[in-house]
Coordinates of C-alpha atoms and ligand atoms in Angstrom, one line a residue:
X19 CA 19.4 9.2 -0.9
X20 CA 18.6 13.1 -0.7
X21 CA 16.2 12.4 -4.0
X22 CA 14.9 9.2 -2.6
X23 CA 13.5 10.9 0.5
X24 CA 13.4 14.3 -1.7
X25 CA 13.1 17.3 0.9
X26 CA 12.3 15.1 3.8
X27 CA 15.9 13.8 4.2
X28 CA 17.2 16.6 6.1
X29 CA 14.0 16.8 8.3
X30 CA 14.3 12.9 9.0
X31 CA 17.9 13.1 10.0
X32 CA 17.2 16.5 12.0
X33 CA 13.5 14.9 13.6
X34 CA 14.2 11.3 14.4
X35 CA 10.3 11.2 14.2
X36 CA 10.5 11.0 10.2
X37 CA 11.0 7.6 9.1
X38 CA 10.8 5.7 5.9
X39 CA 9.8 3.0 4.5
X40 CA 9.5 1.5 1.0
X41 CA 11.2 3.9 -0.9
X42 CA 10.1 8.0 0.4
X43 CA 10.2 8.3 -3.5
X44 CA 7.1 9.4 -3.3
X45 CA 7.4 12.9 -4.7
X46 CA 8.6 11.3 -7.9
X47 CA 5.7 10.5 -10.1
X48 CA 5.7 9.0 -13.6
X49 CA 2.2 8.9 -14.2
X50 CA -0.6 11.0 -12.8
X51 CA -2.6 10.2 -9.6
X52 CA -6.2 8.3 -10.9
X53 CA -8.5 11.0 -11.0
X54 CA -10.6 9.6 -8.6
X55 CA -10.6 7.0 -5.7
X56 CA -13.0 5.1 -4.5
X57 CA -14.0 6.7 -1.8
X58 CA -15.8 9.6 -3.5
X59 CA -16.1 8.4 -6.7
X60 CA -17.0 5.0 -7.2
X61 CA -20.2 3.5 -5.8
X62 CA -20.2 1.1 -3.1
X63 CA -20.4 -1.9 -5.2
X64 CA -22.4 -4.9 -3.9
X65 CA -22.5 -3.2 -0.7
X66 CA -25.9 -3.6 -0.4
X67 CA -25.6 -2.8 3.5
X68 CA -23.5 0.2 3.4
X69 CA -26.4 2.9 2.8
X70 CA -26.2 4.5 5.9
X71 CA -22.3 4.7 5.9
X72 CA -20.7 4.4 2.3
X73 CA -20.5 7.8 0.5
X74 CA -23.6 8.4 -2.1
X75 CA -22.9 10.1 -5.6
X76 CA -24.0 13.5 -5.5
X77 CA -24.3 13.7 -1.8
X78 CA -22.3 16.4 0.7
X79 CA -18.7 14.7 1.2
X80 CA -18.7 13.4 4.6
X81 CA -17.1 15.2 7.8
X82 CA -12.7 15.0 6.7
X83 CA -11.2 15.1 9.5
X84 CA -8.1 15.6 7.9
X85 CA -8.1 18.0 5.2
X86 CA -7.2 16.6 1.5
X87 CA -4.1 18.1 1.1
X88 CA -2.0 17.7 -2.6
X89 CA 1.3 16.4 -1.9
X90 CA 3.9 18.2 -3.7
X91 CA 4.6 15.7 -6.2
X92 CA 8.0 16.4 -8.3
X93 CA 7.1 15.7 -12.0
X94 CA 9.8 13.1 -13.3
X95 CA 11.7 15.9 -15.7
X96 CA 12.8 17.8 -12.5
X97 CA 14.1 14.4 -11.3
X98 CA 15.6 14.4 -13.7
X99 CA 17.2 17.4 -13.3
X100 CA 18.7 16.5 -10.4
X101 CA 20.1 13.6 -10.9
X102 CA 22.1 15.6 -13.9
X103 CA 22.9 18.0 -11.3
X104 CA 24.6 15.1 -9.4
X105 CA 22.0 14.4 -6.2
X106 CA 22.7 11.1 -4.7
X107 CA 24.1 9.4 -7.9
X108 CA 26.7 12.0 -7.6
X109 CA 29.1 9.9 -8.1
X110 CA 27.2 7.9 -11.0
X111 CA 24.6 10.7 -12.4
X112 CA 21.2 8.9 -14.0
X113 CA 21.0 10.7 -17.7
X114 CA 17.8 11.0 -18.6
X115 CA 18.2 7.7 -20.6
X116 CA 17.8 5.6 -17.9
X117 CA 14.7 7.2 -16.3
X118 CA 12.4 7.8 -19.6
X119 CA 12.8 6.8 -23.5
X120 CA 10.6 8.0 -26.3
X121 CA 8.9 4.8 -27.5
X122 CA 9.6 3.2 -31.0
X123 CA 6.3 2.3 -31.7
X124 CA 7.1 -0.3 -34.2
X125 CA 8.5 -2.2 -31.5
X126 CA 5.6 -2.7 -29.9
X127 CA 3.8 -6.2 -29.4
X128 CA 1.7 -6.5 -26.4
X129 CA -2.1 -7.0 -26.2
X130 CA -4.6 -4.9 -23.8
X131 CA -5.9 -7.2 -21.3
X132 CA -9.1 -6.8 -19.0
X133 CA -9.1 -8.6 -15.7
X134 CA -11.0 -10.8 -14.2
X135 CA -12.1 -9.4 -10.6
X136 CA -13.8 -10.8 -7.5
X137 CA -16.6 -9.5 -7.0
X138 CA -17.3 -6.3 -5.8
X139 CA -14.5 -4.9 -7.3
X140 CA -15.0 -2.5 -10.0
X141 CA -13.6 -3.1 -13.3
X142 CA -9.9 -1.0 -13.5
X143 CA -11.1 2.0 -16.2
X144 CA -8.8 3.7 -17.6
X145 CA -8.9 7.2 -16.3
X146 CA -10.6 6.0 -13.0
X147 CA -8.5 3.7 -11.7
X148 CA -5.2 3.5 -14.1
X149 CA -3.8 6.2 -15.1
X150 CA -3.8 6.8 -18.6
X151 CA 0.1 6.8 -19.2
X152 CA -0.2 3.0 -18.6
X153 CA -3.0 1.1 -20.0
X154 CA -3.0 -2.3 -18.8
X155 CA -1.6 -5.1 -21.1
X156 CA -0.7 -8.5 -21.0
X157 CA 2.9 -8.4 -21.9
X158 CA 3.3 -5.6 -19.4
X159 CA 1.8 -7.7 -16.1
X160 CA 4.0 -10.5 -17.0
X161 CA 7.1 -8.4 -17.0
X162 CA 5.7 -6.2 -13.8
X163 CA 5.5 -9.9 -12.2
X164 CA 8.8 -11.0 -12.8
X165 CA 10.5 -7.3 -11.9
X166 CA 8.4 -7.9 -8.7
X167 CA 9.6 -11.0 -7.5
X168 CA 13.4 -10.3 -8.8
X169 CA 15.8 -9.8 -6.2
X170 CA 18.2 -8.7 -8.8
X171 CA 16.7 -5.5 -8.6
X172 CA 18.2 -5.1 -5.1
X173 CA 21.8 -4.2 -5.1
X174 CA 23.2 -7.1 -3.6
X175 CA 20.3 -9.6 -5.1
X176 CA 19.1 -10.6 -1.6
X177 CA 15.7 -8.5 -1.8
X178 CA 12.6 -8.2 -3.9
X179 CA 9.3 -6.6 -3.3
X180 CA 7.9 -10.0 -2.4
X181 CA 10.9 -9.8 0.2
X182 CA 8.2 -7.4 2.0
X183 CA 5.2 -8.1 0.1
X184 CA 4.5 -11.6 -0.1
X185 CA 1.2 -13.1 -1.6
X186 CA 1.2 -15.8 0.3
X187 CA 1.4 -13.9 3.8
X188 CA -1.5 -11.7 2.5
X189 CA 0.7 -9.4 0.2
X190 CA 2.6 -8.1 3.5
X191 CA 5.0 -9.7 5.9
X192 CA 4.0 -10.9 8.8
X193 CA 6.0 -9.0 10.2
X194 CA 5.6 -5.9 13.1
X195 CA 8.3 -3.5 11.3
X196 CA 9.7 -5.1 7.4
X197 CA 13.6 -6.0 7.1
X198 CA 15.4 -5.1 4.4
X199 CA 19.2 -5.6 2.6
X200 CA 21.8 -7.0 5.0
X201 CA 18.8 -7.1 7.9
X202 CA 18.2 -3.5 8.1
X203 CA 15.2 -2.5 9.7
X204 CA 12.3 0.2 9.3
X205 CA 10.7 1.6 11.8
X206 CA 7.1 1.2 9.9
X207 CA 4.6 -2.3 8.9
X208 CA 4.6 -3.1 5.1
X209 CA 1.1 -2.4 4.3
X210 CA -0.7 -5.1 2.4
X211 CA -0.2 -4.8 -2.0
X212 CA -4.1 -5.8 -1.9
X213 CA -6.6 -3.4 -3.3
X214 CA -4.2 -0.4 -3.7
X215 CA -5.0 -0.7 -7.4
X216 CA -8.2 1.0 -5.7
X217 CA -5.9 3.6 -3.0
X218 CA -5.9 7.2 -3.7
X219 CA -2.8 8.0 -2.1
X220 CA 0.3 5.2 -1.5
X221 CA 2.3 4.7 1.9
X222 CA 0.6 5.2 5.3
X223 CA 1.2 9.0 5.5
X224 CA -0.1 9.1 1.5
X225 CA 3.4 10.5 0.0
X226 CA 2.9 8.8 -3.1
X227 CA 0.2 9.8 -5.5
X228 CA 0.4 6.2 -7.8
X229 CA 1.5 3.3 -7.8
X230 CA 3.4 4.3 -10.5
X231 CA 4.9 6.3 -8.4
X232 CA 5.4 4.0 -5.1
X233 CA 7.2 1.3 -7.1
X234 CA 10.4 3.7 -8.0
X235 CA 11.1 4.4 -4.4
X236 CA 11.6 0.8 -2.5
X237 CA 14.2 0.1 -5.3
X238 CA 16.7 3.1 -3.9
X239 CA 15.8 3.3 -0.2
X240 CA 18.9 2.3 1.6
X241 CA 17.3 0.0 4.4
X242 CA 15.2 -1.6 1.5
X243 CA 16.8 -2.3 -1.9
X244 CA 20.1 -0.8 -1.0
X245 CA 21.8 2.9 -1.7
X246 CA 21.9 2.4 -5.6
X247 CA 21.5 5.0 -8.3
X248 CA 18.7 4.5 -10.6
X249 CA 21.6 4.0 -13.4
X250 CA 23.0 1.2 -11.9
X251 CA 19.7 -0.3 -11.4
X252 CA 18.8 -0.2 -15.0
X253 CA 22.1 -0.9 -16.0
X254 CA 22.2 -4.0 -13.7
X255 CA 18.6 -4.9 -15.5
X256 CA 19.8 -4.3 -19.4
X257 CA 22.4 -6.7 -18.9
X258 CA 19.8 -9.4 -19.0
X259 CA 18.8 -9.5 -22.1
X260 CA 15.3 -11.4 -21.6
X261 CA 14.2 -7.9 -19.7
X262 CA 15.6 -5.8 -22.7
X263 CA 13.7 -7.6 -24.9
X264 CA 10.7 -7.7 -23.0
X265 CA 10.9 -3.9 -22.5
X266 CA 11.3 -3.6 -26.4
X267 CA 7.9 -5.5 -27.1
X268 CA 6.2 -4.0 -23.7
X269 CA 6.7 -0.1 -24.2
X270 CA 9.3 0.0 -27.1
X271 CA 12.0 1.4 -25.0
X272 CA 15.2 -0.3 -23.5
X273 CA 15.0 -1.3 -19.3
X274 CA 13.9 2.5 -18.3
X275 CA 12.7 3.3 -14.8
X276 CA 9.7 4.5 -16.2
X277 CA 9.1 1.1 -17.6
X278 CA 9.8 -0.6 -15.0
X279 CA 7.7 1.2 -11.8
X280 CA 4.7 1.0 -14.9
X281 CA 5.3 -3.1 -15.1
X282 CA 5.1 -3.3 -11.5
X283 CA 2.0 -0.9 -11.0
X284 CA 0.3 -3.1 -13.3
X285 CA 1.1 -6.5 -11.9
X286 CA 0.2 -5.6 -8.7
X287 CA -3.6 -3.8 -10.1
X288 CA -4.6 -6.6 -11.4
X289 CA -3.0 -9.7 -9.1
X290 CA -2.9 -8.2 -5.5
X291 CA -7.2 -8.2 -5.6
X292 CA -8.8 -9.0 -2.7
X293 CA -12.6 -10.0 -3.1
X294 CA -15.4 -12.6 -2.5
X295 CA -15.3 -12.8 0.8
X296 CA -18.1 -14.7 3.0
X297 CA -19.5 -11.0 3.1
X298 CA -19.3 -10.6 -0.6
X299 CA -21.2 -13.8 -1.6
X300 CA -23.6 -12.8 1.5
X301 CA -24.4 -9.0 -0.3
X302 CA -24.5 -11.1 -3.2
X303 CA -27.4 -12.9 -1.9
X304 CA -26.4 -15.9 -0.3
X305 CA -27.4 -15.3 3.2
X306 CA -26.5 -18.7 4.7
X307 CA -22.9 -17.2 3.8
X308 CA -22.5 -15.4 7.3
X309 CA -23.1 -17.2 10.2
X310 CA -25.1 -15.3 13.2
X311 CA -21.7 -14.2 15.3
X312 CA -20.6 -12.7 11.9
X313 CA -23.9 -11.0 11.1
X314 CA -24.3 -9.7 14.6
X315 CA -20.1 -8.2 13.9
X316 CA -21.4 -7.1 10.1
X317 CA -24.0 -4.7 12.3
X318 CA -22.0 -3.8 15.1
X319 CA -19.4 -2.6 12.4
X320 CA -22.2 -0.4 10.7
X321 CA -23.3 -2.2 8.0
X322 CA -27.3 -3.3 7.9
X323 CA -27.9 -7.0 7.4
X324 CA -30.3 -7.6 4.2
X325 CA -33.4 -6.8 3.7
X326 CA -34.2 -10.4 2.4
X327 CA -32.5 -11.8 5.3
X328 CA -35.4 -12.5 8.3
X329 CA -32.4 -12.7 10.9
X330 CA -33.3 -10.6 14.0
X331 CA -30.8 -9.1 16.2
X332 CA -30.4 -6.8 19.1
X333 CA -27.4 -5.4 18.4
X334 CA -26.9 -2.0 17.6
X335 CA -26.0 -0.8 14.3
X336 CA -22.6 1.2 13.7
X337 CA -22.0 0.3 17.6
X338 CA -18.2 -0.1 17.4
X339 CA -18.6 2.8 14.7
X340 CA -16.0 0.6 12.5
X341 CA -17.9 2.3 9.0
X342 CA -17.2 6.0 9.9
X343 CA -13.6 5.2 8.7
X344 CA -13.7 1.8 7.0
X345 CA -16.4 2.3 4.4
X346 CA -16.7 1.3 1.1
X347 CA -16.3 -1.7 -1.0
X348 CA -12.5 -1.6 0.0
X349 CA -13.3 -0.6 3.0
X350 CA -11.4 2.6 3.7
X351 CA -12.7 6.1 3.4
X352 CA -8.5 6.9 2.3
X353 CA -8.3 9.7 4.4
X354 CA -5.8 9.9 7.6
X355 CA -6.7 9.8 11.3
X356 CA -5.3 9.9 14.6
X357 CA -5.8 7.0 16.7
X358 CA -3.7 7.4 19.2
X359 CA -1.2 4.0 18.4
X360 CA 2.7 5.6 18.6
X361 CA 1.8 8.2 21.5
X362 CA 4.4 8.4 23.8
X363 CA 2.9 9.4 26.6
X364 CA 5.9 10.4 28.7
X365 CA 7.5 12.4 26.4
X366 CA 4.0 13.9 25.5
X367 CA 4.5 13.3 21.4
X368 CA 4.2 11.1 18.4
X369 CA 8.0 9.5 17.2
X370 CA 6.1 9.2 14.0
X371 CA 4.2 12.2 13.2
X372 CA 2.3 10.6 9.8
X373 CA 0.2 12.5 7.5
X374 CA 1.7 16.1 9.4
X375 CA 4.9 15.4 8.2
X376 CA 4.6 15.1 4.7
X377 CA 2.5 17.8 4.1
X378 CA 4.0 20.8 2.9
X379 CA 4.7 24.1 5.9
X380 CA 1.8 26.6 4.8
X381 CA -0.8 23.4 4.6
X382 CA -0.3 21.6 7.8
X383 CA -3.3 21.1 10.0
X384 CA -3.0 19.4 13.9
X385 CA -5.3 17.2 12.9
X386 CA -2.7 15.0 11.0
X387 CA 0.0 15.1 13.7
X388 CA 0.2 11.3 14.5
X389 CA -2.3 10.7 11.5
X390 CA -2.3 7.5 9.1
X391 CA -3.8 6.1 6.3
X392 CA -7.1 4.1 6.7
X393 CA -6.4 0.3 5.4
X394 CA -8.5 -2.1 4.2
X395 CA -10.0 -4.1 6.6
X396 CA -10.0 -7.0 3.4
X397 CA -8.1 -10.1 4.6
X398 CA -7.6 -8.2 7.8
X399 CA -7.1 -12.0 9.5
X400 CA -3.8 -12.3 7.0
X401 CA -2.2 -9.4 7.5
X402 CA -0.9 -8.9 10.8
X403 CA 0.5 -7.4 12.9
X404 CA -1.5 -4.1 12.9
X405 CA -1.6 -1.0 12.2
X406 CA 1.5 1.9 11.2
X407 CA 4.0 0.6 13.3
X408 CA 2.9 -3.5 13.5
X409 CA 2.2 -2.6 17.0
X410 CA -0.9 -4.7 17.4
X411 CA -0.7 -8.2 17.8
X412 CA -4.0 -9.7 17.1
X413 CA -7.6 -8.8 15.6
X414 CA -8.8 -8.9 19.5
X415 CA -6.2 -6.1 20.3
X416 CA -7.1 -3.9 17.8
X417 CA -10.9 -4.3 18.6
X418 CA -9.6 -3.4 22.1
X419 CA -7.7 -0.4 21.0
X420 CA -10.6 1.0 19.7
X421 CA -13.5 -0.5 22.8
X422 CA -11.3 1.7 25.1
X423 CA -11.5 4.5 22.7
X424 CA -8.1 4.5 21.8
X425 CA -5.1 6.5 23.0
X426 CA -5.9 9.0 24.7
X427 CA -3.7 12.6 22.8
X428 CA -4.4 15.9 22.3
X429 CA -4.8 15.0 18.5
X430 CA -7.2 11.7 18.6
X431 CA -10.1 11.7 15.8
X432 CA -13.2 12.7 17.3
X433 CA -14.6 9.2 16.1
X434 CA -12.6 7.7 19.4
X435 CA -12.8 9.7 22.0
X436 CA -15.8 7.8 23.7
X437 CA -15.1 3.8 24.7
X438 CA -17.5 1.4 22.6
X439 CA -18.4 -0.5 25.8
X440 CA -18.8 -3.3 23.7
X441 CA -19.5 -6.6 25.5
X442 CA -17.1 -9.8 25.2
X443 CA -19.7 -11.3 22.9
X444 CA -19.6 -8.1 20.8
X445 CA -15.9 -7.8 20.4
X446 CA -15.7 -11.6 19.1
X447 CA -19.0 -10.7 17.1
X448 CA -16.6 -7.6 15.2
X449 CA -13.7 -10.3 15.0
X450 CA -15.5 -12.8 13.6
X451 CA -16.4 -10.1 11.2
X452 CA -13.4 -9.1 9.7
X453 CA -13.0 -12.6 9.3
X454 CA -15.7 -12.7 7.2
X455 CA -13.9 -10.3 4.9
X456 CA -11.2 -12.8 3.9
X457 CA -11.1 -13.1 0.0
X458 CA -10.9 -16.0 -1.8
X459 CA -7.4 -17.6 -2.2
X460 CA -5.6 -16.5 -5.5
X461 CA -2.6 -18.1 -6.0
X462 CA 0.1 -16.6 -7.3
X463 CA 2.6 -19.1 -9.2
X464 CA 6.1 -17.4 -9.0
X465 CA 7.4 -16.2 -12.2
X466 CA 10.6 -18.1 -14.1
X467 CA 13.2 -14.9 -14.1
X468 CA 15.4 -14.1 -17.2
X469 CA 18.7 -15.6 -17.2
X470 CA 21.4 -12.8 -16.3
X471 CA 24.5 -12.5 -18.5
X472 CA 26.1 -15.2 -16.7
X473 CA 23.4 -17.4 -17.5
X474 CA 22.3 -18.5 -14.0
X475 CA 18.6 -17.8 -13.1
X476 CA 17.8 -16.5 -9.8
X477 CA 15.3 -18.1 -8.1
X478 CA 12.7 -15.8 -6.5
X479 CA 11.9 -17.8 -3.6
X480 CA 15.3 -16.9 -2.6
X481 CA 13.9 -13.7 -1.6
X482 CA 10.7 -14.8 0.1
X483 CA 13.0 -14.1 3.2
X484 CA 14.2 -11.2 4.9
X485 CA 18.0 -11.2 4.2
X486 CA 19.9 -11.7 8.0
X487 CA 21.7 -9.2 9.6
X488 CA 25.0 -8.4 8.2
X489 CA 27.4 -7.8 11.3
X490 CA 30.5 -6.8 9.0
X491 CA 30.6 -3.1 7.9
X492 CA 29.2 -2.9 4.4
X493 CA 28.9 0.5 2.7
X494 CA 24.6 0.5 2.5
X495 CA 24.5 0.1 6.4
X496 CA 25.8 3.7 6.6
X497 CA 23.3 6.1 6.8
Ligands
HEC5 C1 12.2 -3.9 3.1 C2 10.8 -4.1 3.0 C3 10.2 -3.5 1.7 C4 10.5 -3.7 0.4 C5 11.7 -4.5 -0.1 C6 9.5 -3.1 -0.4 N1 8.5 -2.6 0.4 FE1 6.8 -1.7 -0.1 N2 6.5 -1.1 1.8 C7 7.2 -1.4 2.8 C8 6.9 -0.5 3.9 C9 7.5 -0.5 5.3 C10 5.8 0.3 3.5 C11 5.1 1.4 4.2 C12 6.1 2.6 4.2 C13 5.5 3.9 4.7 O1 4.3 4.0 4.8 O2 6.2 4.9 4.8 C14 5.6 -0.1 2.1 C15 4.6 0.5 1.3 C16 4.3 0.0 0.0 C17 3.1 0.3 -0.7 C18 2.0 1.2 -0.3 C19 0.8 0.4 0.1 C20 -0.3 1.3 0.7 O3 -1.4 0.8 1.1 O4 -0.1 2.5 0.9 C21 3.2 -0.4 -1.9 C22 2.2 -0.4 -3.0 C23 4.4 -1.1 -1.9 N3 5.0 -0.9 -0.7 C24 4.9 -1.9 -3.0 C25 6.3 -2.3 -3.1 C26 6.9 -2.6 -4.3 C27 6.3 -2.6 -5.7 C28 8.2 -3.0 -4.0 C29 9.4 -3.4 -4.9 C30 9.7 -2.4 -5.9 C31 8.3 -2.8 -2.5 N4 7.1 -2.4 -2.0 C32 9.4 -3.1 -1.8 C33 8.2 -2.3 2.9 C34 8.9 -2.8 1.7
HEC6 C1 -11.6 7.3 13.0 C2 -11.4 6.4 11.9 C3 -11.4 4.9 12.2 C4 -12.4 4.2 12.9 C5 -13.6 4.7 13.6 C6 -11.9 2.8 12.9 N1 -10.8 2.7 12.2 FE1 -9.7 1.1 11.9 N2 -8.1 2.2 11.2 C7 -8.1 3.5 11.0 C8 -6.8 4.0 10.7 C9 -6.4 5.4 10.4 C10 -5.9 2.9 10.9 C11 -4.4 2.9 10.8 C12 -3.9 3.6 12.0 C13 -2.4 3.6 12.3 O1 -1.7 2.7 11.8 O2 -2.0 4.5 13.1 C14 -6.8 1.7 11.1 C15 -6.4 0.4 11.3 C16 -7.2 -0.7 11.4 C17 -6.8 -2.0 11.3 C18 -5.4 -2.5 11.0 C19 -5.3 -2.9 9.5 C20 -3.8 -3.1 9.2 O3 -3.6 -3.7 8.1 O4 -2.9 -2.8 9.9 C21 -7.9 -2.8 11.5 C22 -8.0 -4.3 11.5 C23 -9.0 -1.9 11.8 N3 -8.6 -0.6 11.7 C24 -10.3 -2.3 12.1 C25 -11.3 -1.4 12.6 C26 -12.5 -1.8 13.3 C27 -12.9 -3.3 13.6 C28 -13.1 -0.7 13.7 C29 -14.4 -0.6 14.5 C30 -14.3 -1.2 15.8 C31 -12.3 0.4 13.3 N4 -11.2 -0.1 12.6 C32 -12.6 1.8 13.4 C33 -9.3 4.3 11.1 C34 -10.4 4.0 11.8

């Protein structure tokens, strides 16, 4: 637990505002951040509209509101280090051999493999977009799928990552706050799995630098996966031998954690891809894709309809002012704003301070008090509830949050301190919008598990759903 959360632990139990979710690991990286995210590097693919909003090669940075700040990110060695020194797994120290082999590269038999995207989405470079420790490979996004989708990695086999993040409920929930082992719940909304192969930062207050780097947190986190040591995870996982020898071809290492949060990062890169949406074929050239309500909601956003396309409207570009944040192909700038939702506004204060509270004392700025990751609007329509804390309901609410210029703090983001006054028409216009941005349907078949040594497969659908409330005392309920 105190390596899980690293140096926030104390502050969370000290500052009820501090919460978790999905792991906290993210000061434990295995692999370094991708050089560069989309939203100043790579061009706004296909987003033929976006001139006047999406960041231009070579052009000033836009206005950051909250300053880019580098997360103290723990290399894995000095993990490492303290799990020898005891940490949580005092009881059961993690030797390095869990956490990191030197490959036999003799052992080796994988193949590279090169996705197939939806369009817009730019092609996963290595360097750009995976990080050069783990080149993708077709042997290794098999194995990343089944680790996903295995509740055995869970200490009590009732949870997977599909527990959370399910592709069929748009790579999230459904739910407002995400349930864990024996019922436990956080106190923030699983963010969709979609697109973060394209996310600079990872979690809503950007701890985690990689994915890499996400996937080794969930896995400990007491109200997720369980209190478990990272030895008895791997431990758990060499005793099926279909995952040693999978590891063995994969990176020619036994199970390692290293392994395994690299698997996962590359499953999800190159299956959780949101893309050709009605709004994608449209930038593509089909304009009968959008319908006029969606067109009028494409503008209102701040994105120009096509030059090729002789529809006339009155409505005003950027008027709801969506692309000063969401911008892009993804649609995210991937910086952290206030909007106001979690202000208490008796007690004057945010119970979840964000982006503030991971940044390191010496770096902090006011700006990110109550601060949170931009999302993708992508498949907005399948991933509710809203925002940080699953707080709002529907795509209406949220387009109402931000008509009455959201919540009113001494922190908001500039961008919402005046209401839209967008008409009833307009607000379904934006709606109807987001719609738009639904990507086509990929199916995801669920992946036959290795047998365990008692021969019995688990089936991963079992985990699909959140585990129920455990109402006897068991030792992972004790925080
Ligand atoms: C009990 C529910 C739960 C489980 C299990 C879980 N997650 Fe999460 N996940 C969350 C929550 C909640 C967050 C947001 C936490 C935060 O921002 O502090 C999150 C965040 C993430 C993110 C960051 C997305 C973004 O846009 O920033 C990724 C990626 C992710 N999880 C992948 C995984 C993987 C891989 C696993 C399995 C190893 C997993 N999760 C297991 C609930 C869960
Ligand atoms: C100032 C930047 C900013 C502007 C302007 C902005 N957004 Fe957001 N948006 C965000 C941030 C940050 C979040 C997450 C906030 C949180 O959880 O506290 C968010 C969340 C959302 C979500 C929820 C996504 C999810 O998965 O929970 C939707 C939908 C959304 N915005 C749509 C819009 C629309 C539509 C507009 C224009 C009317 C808009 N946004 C304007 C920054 C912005």
């Amino acid at each position: 637990m105190r390596r899980t959360f690293g140096k926030l632990l104390p502050l969370a139990l000290a500052a009820p505002f501090l919460l978790a979710g999905c792991g906290g690991a993210g000061d434990e990286t295995s692999a370094p951040p991708p050089p560069a995210g989309p939203a100043t590097g790579a061009p706004a693919a296909g987003n033929i509209a976006a001139s006047d909003a999406a960041p231009k090669e070579g052009s000033p940075p836009r206005k950051v509101v909250t300053p880019e700040t580098v997360i103290d990110s723990k290399g894995l060695s000095k993990v490492v280090k303290e799990e020898e020194k005891g940490g949580e797994a005092a009881a059961s120290p993690s030797p390095t051999d869990y956490l990191w082999q030197l490959a036999k590269d003799e052992l080796i038999q994988d193949e590279p493999l090169t996705p197939k995207l939806p369009r817009p989405l730019p092609a996963l470079t290595l360097n750009v977009y995976v990080p050069a420790a783990n080149p993708l490979t077709k042997g290794k996004v098999e194995l990343g799928k089944q680790l996903y989708f295995d509740p055995r990695v869970s200490l009590d086999g009732t949870v997977s990552c599909a527990t959370c993040h399910n592709p069929e409920k748009g790579w999230t929930d459904g739910a407002p706050v995400s349930t864990g082992i024996d019922g436990l719940k956080g106190d923030r909304s699983a963010p969709t799995v979609l697109n973060t192969a394209y996310g600079k930062t990872m979690f809503w207050d950007g701890r985690a630098p990689s994915l890499e780097a996400q996937a080794q947190g969930p896995v400990q986190n007491p109200i997720e996966m369980g209190k478990q040591s990272y030895k008895q995870i791997i431990e758990r996982l060499r005793t099926i031998s279909g995952y040693r020898e999978q590891f063995q071809k994969v990176f020619g290492t036994d199970v390692t954690l290293d392994g395994m949060a690299k698997a996962i990062a590359a499953f999800e890169r190159v299956t959780a891809v949101s893309g050709n949406s009605k709004y994608d074929k449209y930038t593509a050239g089909d304009l009968k894709a959008l319908d006029d309500s969606e067109k009028r909601g494409m503008v209102l956003f701040g994105l120009r309809a096509s030059p090729d396309d002789d529809f006339k409207t009155d409505a005003v570009l950027k008027k709801a002012m969506c692309t000063s944040c969401h911008v892009g192909f993804n649609f995210t700038d991937e910086q952290f704003h206030n909007l106001g939702i979690g202000w208490d506004p008796a007690q004057k204060s945010f119970k979840d301070k964000g982006r503030w509270a991971v940044t390191p004392i010496g770096a902090r700025n006011n700006a990110e008090i109550g601060a949170f990751k931009t999302p993708t609007v992508r498949d907005a329509a399948r991933t509710g509830p809203y925002m940080h804390d699953g707080s709002l309901k529907t795509l209406e609410e949220v387009v109402e949050h931000y008509n009455k210029g959201g919540n009113p703090n001494p922190f908001l983001d500039n961008d919402l301190k005046k209401p839209l006054n967008l008409t009833d028409q307009e607000k379904k216009d934006v709606v109807a919008f987001m719609k738009a941005l639904t990507g086509e349907e990929i199916a995801v078949e669920l992946p036959k598990l290795p047998a365990g040594p008692d021969g019995k497969t688990p089936d991963p659908r079992s985990a699909l759903k959140a585990p129920a409330p455990k109402t006897a005392f068991h030792p992972s309920t004790v925080r």
